[in-house]
mmCIF file with all atom_site columns, C-alpha atoms in Angstrom:
data_model
loop_
_atom_site.group_PDB
_atom_site.id
_atom_site.type_symbol
_atom_site.label_atom_id
_atom_site.label_alt_id
_atom_site.label_comp_id
_atom_site.label_asym_id
_atom_site.label_entity_id
_atom_site.label_seq_id
_atom_site.pdbx_PDB_ins_code
_atom_site.Cartn_x
_atom_site.Cartn_y
_atom_site.Cartn_z
_atom_site.occupancy
_atom_site.B_iso_or_equiv
_atom_site.pdbx_formal_charge
_atom_site.auth_seq_id
_atom_site.auth_comp_id
_atom_site.auth_asym_id
_atom_site.auth_atom_id
_atom_site.pdbx_PDB_model_num
ATOM 1   C CA . UNK B 1 1   ? 28.324  -22.688 -24.048 1.00 0.00 ? 675 UNK B CA 1
ATOM 2   C CA . UNK B 1 2   ? 24.924  -24.299 -23.298 1.00 0.00 ? 676 UNK B CA 1
ATOM 3   C CA . UNK B 1 3   ? 22.910  -25.753 -26.194 1.00 0.00 ? 677 UNK B CA 1
ATOM 4   C CA . UNK B 1 4   ? 19.318  -26.227 -25.683 1.00 0.00 ? 678 UNK B CA 1
ATOM 5   C CA . UNK B 1 5   ? 17.587  -29.353 -27.523 1.00 0.00 ? 679 UNK B CA 1
ATOM 6   C CA . UNK B 1 6   ? 14.310  -28.204 -29.314 1.00 0.00 ? 680 UNK B CA 1
ATOM 7   C CA . UNK B 1 7   ? 11.152  -29.522 -28.376 1.00 0.00 ? 681 UNK B CA 1
ATOM 8   C CA . UNK B 1 8   ? 10.322  -32.490 -30.642 1.00 0.00 ? 682 UNK B CA 1
ATOM 9   C CA . UNK B 1 9   ? 7.711   -32.050 -33.622 1.00 0.00 ? 683 UNK B CA 1
ATOM 10  C CA . UNK B 1 10  ? 4.523   -33.939 -32.760 1.00 0.00 ? 684 UNK B CA 1
ATOM 11  C CA . UNK B 1 11  ? 2.239   -35.168 -35.490 1.00 0.00 ? 685 UNK B CA 1
ATOM 12  C CA . UNK B 1 12  ? -1.232  -36.551 -35.566 1.00 0.00 ? 686 UNK B CA 1
ATOM 13  C CA . UNK B 1 13  ? -3.356  -37.658 -38.555 1.00 0.00 ? 687 UNK B CA 1
ATOM 14  C CA . UNK B 1 14  ? -6.389  -39.398 -39.004 1.00 0.00 ? 688 UNK B CA 1
ATOM 15  C CA . UNK B 1 15  ? -9.154  -40.386 -41.455 1.00 0.00 ? 689 UNK B CA 1
ATOM 16  C CA . UNK B 1 16  ? -12.865 -39.673 -40.251 1.00 0.00 ? 690 UNK B CA 1
ATOM 17  C CA . UNK B 1 17  ? -16.324 -40.091 -41.979 1.00 0.00 ? 691 UNK B CA 1
ATOM 18  C CA . UNK B 1 18  ? -18.200 -37.226 -43.247 1.00 0.00 ? 692 UNK B CA 1
ATOM 19  C CA . UNK B 1 19  ? -20.711 -37.305 -40.631 1.00 0.00 ? 693 UNK B CA 1
ATOM 20  C CA . UNK B 1 20  ? -21.410 -35.157 -37.503 1.00 0.00 ? 694 UNK B CA 1
ATOM 21  C CA . UNK B 1 21  ? -20.024 -38.079 -35.262 1.00 0.00 ? 695 UNK B CA 1
ATOM 22  C CA . UNK B 1 22  ? -16.682 -38.079 -37.410 1.00 0.00 ? 696 UNK B CA 1
ATOM 23  C CA . UNK B 1 23  ? -16.599 -34.271 -36.807 1.00 0.00 ? 697 UNK B CA 1
ATOM 24  C CA . UNK B 1 24  ? -17.065 -34.497 -33.107 1.00 0.00 ? 698 UNK B CA 1
ATOM 25  C CA . UNK B 1 25  ? -14.359 -37.537 -32.767 1.00 0.00 ? 699 UNK B CA 1
ATOM 26  C CA . UNK B 1 26  ? -11.906 -35.190 -34.575 1.00 0.00 ? 700 UNK B CA 1
ATOM 27  C CA . UNK B 1 27  ? -12.607 -32.515 -32.094 1.00 0.00 ? 701 UNK B CA 1
ATOM 28  C CA . UNK B 1 28  ? -12.245 -34.291 -29.093 1.00 0.00 ? 702 UNK B CA 1
ATOM 29  C CA . UNK B 1 29  ? -9.086  -36.081 -30.461 1.00 0.00 ? 703 UNK B CA 1
ATOM 30  C CA . UNK B 1 30  ? -7.595  -32.749 -31.490 1.00 0.00 ? 704 UNK B CA 1
ATOM 31  C CA . UNK B 1 31  ? -8.028  -31.440 -27.779 1.00 0.00 ? 705 UNK B CA 1
ATOM 32  C CA . UNK B 1 32  ? -6.711  -34.562 -26.196 1.00 0.00 ? 706 UNK B CA 1
ATOM 33  C CA . UNK B 1 33  ? -3.388  -34.600 -28.419 1.00 0.00 ? 707 UNK B CA 1
ATOM 34  C CA . UNK B 1 34  ? -2.958  -31.253 -27.712 1.00 0.00 ? 708 UNK B CA 1
ATOM 35  C CA . UNK B 1 35  ? -3.270  -32.164 -23.868 1.00 0.00 ? 709 UNK B CA 1
ATOM 36  C CA . UNK B 1 36  ? -0.690  -34.832 -24.384 1.00 0.00 ? 710 UNK B CA 1
ATOM 37  C CA . UNK B 1 37  ? 1.750   -32.617 -26.311 1.00 0.00 ? 711 UNK B CA 1
ATOM 38  C CA . UNK B 1 38  ? 1.815   -30.081 -23.527 1.00 0.00 ? 712 UNK B CA 1
ATOM 39  C CA . UNK B 1 39  ? -1.080  -27.857 -24.128 1.00 0.00 ? 713 UNK B CA 1
ATOM 40  C CA . UNK B 1 40  ? -3.445  -28.557 -21.398 1.00 0.00 ? 714 UNK B CA 1
ATOM 41  C CA . UNK B 1 41  ? -7.145  -28.479 -21.705 1.00 0.00 ? 715 UNK B CA 1
ATOM 42  C CA . UNK B 1 42  ? -8.704  -24.969 -21.060 1.00 0.00 ? 716 UNK B CA 1
ATOM 43  C CA . UNK B 1 43  ? -5.574  -23.175 -22.128 1.00 0.00 ? 717 UNK B CA 1
ATOM 44  C CA . UNK B 1 44  ? -5.824  -20.632 -25.095 1.00 0.00 ? 718 UNK B CA 1
ATOM 45  C CA . UNK B 1 45  ? -3.755  -22.770 -27.446 1.00 0.00 ? 719 UNK B CA 1
ATOM 46  C CA . UNK B 1 46  ? -5.647  -25.906 -26.879 1.00 0.00 ? 720 UNK B CA 1
ATOM 47  C CA . UNK B 1 47  ? -9.203  -24.167 -27.041 1.00 0.00 ? 721 UNK B CA 1
ATOM 48  C CA . UNK B 1 48  ? -8.143  -22.060 -29.943 1.00 0.00 ? 722 UNK B CA 1
ATOM 49  C CA . UNK B 1 49  ? -6.715  -25.070 -32.130 1.00 0.00 ? 723 UNK B CA 1
ATOM 50  C CA . UNK B 1 50  ? -9.661  -27.124 -31.038 1.00 0.00 ? 724 UNK B CA 1
ATOM 51  C CA . UNK B 1 51  ? -11.993 -24.668 -32.136 1.00 0.00 ? 725 UNK B CA 1
ATOM 52  C CA . UNK B 1 52  ? -10.409 -24.296 -35.525 1.00 0.00 ? 726 UNK B CA 1
ATOM 53  C CA . UNK B 1 53  ? -10.263 -28.008 -36.084 1.00 0.00 ? 727 UNK B CA 1
ATOM 54  C CA . UNK B 1 54  ? -14.083 -28.030 -35.311 1.00 0.00 ? 728 UNK B CA 1
ATOM 55  C CA . UNK B 1 55  ? -14.866 -25.266 -37.775 1.00 0.00 ? 729 UNK B CA 1
ATOM 56  C CA . UNK B 1 56  ? -12.769 -27.328 -40.324 1.00 0.00 ? 730 UNK B CA 1
ATOM 57  C CA . UNK B 1 57  ? -14.075 -30.658 -39.809 1.00 0.00 ? 731 UNK B CA 1
ATOM 58  C CA . UNK B 1 58  ? -17.608 -29.190 -39.671 1.00 0.00 ? 732 UNK B CA 1
ATOM 59  C CA . UNK B 1 59  ? -17.142 -27.614 -43.113 1.00 0.00 ? 733 UNK B CA 1
ATOM 60  C CA . UNK B 1 60  ? -15.642 -31.269 -44.478 1.00 0.00 ? 734 UNK B CA 1
ATOM 61  C CA . UNK B 1 61  ? -18.972 -32.798 -43.130 1.00 0.00 ? 735 UNK B CA 1
ATOM 62  C CA . UNK B 1 62  ? -21.466 -30.232 -44.425 1.00 0.00 ? 736 UNK B CA 1
ATOM 63  C CA . UNK B 1 63  ? -19.643 -30.055 -48.043 1.00 0.00 ? 737 UNK B CA 1
ATOM 64  C CA . UNK B 1 64  ? -18.477 -33.466 -48.294 1.00 0.00 ? 738 UNK B CA 1
ATOM 65  C CA . UNK B 1 65  ? -21.291 -35.527 -47.119 1.00 0.00 ? 739 UNK B CA 1
ATOM 66  C CA . UNK B 1 66  ? -21.722 -38.089 -50.097 1.00 0.00 ? 740 UNK B CA 1
ATOM 67  C CA . UNK B 1 67  ? -21.052 -41.672 -50.402 1.00 0.00 ? 741 UNK B CA 1
ATOM 68  C CA . UNK B 1 68  ? -17.533 -42.662 -50.264 1.00 0.00 ? 742 UNK B CA 1
ATOM 69  C CA . UNK B 1 69  ? -16.354 -39.465 -49.010 1.00 0.00 ? 743 UNK B CA 1
ATOM 70  C CA . UNK B 1 70  ? -14.380 -38.786 -45.741 1.00 0.00 ? 744 UNK B CA 1
ATOM 71  C CA . UNK B 1 71  ? -11.813 -36.322 -44.456 1.00 0.00 ? 745 UNK B CA 1
ATOM 72  C CA . UNK B 1 72  ? -8.521  -36.290 -42.965 1.00 0.00 ? 746 UNK B CA 1
ATOM 73  C CA . UNK B 1 73  ? -7.445  -34.210 -40.007 1.00 0.00 ? 747 UNK B CA 1
ATOM 74  C CA . UNK B 1 74  ? -3.555  -33.567 -39.597 1.00 0.00 ? 748 UNK B CA 1
ATOM 75  C CA . UNK B 1 75  ? -2.155  -31.509 -36.695 1.00 0.00 ? 749 UNK B CA 1
ATOM 76  C CA . UNK B 1 76  ? 1.578   -30.627 -36.632 1.00 0.00 ? 750 UNK B CA 1
ATOM 77  C CA . UNK B 1 77  ? 3.119   -29.157 -33.203 1.00 0.00 ? 751 UNK B CA 1
ATOM 78  C CA . UNK B 1 78  ? 6.594   -27.721 -34.054 1.00 0.00 ? 752 UNK B CA 1
ATOM 79  C CA . UNK B 1 79  ? 9.229   -26.294 -31.859 1.00 0.00 ? 753 UNK B CA 1
ATOM 80  C CA . UNK B 1 80  ? 9.655   -22.302 -32.153 1.00 0.00 ? 754 UNK B CA 1
ATOM 81  C CA . UNK B 1 81  ? 12.166  -21.297 -34.986 1.00 0.00 ? 755 UNK B CA 1
ATOM 82  C CA . UNK B 1 82  ? 14.502  -19.314 -32.719 1.00 0.00 ? 756 UNK B CA 1
ATOM 83  C CA . UNK B 1 83  ? 14.748  -19.579 -29.031 1.00 0.00 ? 757 UNK B CA 1
ATOM 84  C CA . UNK B 1 84  ? 15.343  -15.976 -28.832 1.00 0.00 ? 758 UNK B CA 1
ATOM 85  C CA . UNK B 1 85  ? 11.732  -15.318 -30.554 1.00 0.00 ? 759 UNK B CA 1
ATOM 86  C CA . UNK B 1 86  ? 9.393   -17.270 -28.229 1.00 0.00 ? 760 UNK B CA 1
ATOM 87  C CA . UNK B 1 87  ? 9.047   -20.316 -26.251 1.00 0.00 ? 761 UNK B CA 1
ATOM 88  C CA . UNK B 1 88  ? 5.663   -21.500 -27.670 1.00 0.00 ? 762 UNK B CA 1
ATOM 89  C CA . UNK B 1 89  ? 5.453   -23.912 -30.011 1.00 0.00 ? 763 UNK B CA 1
ATOM 90  C CA . UNK B 1 90  ? 3.370   -23.783 -33.510 1.00 0.00 ? 764 UNK B CA 1
ATOM 91  C CA . UNK B 1 91  ? 0.454   -25.853 -33.939 1.00 0.00 ? 765 UNK B CA 1
ATOM 92  C CA . UNK B 1 92  ? -0.979  -26.188 -37.147 1.00 0.00 ? 766 UNK B CA 1
ATOM 93  C CA . UNK B 1 93  ? -4.200  -27.845 -37.995 1.00 0.00 ? 767 UNK B CA 1
ATOM 94  C CA . UNK B 1 94  ? -4.992  -28.814 -41.552 1.00 0.00 ? 768 UNK B CA 1
ATOM 95  C CA . UNK B 1 95  ? -8.307  -30.952 -42.884 1.00 0.00 ? 769 UNK B CA 1
ATOM 96  C CA . UNK B 1 96  ? -8.350  -32.551 -46.305 1.00 0.00 ? 770 UNK B CA 1
ATOM 97  C CA . UNK B 1 97  ? -11.213 -33.697 -47.760 1.00 0.00 ? 771 UNK B CA 1
ATOM 98  C CA . UNK B 1 98  ? -11.206 -36.565 -50.525 1.00 0.00 ? 772 UNK B CA 1
ATOM 99  C CA . UNK B 1 99  ? -12.518 -39.778 -52.045 1.00 0.00 ? 773 UNK B CA 1
ATOM 100 C CA . UNK B 1 100 ? -11.847 -42.739 -49.527 1.00 0.00 ? 774 UNK B CA 1
ATOM 101 C CA . UNK B 1 101 ? -10.447 -45.441 -51.568 1.00 0.00 ? 775 UNK B CA 1
ATOM 102 C CA . UNK B 1 102 ? -12.529 -48.909 -51.171 1.00 0.00 ? 776 UNK B CA 1
ATOM 103 C CA . UNK B 1 103 ? -8.990  -50.858 -52.294 1.00 0.00 ? 777 UNK B CA 1
ATOM 104 C CA . UNK B 1 104 ? -7.054  -49.319 -49.267 1.00 0.00 ? 778 UNK B CA 1
ATOM 105 C CA . UNK B 1 105 ? -8.934  -48.553 -46.079 1.00 0.00 ? 779 UNK B CA 1
ATOM 106 C CA . UNK B 1 106 ? -7.631  -45.512 -44.350 1.00 0.00 ? 780 UNK B CA 1
ATOM 107 C CA . UNK B 1 107 ? -6.359  -43.864 -47.469 1.00 0.00 ? 781 UNK B CA 1
ATOM 108 C CA . UNK B 1 108 ? -7.870  -40.513 -48.901 1.00 0.00 ? 782 UNK B CA 1
ATOM 109 C CA . UNK B 1 109 ? -7.361  -39.735 -52.235 1.00 0.00 ? 783 UNK B CA 1
#
């Protein structure tokens, strides 16, 4: 009986300023992290998740561009629920917008 060890779950999260530069950096880091996690540049998973992250971050910039506001991008790549279903991992981008706390840099309230 052979037991397969599941692929590790990966997570990346970072706070960005609500500026076009922040959105561009979030998009580039998304693509870079996906490449490190085994989703190479130019593949459908990398391109699709990067496009979704770009849309989420552009919306965060457009709708949260006021003083003391920023956004946080979180990416999670998890193994498939069952080895018999698929050998591809799920990648879920999430973007949260909130007030940036002055007392604790790097935290989004």
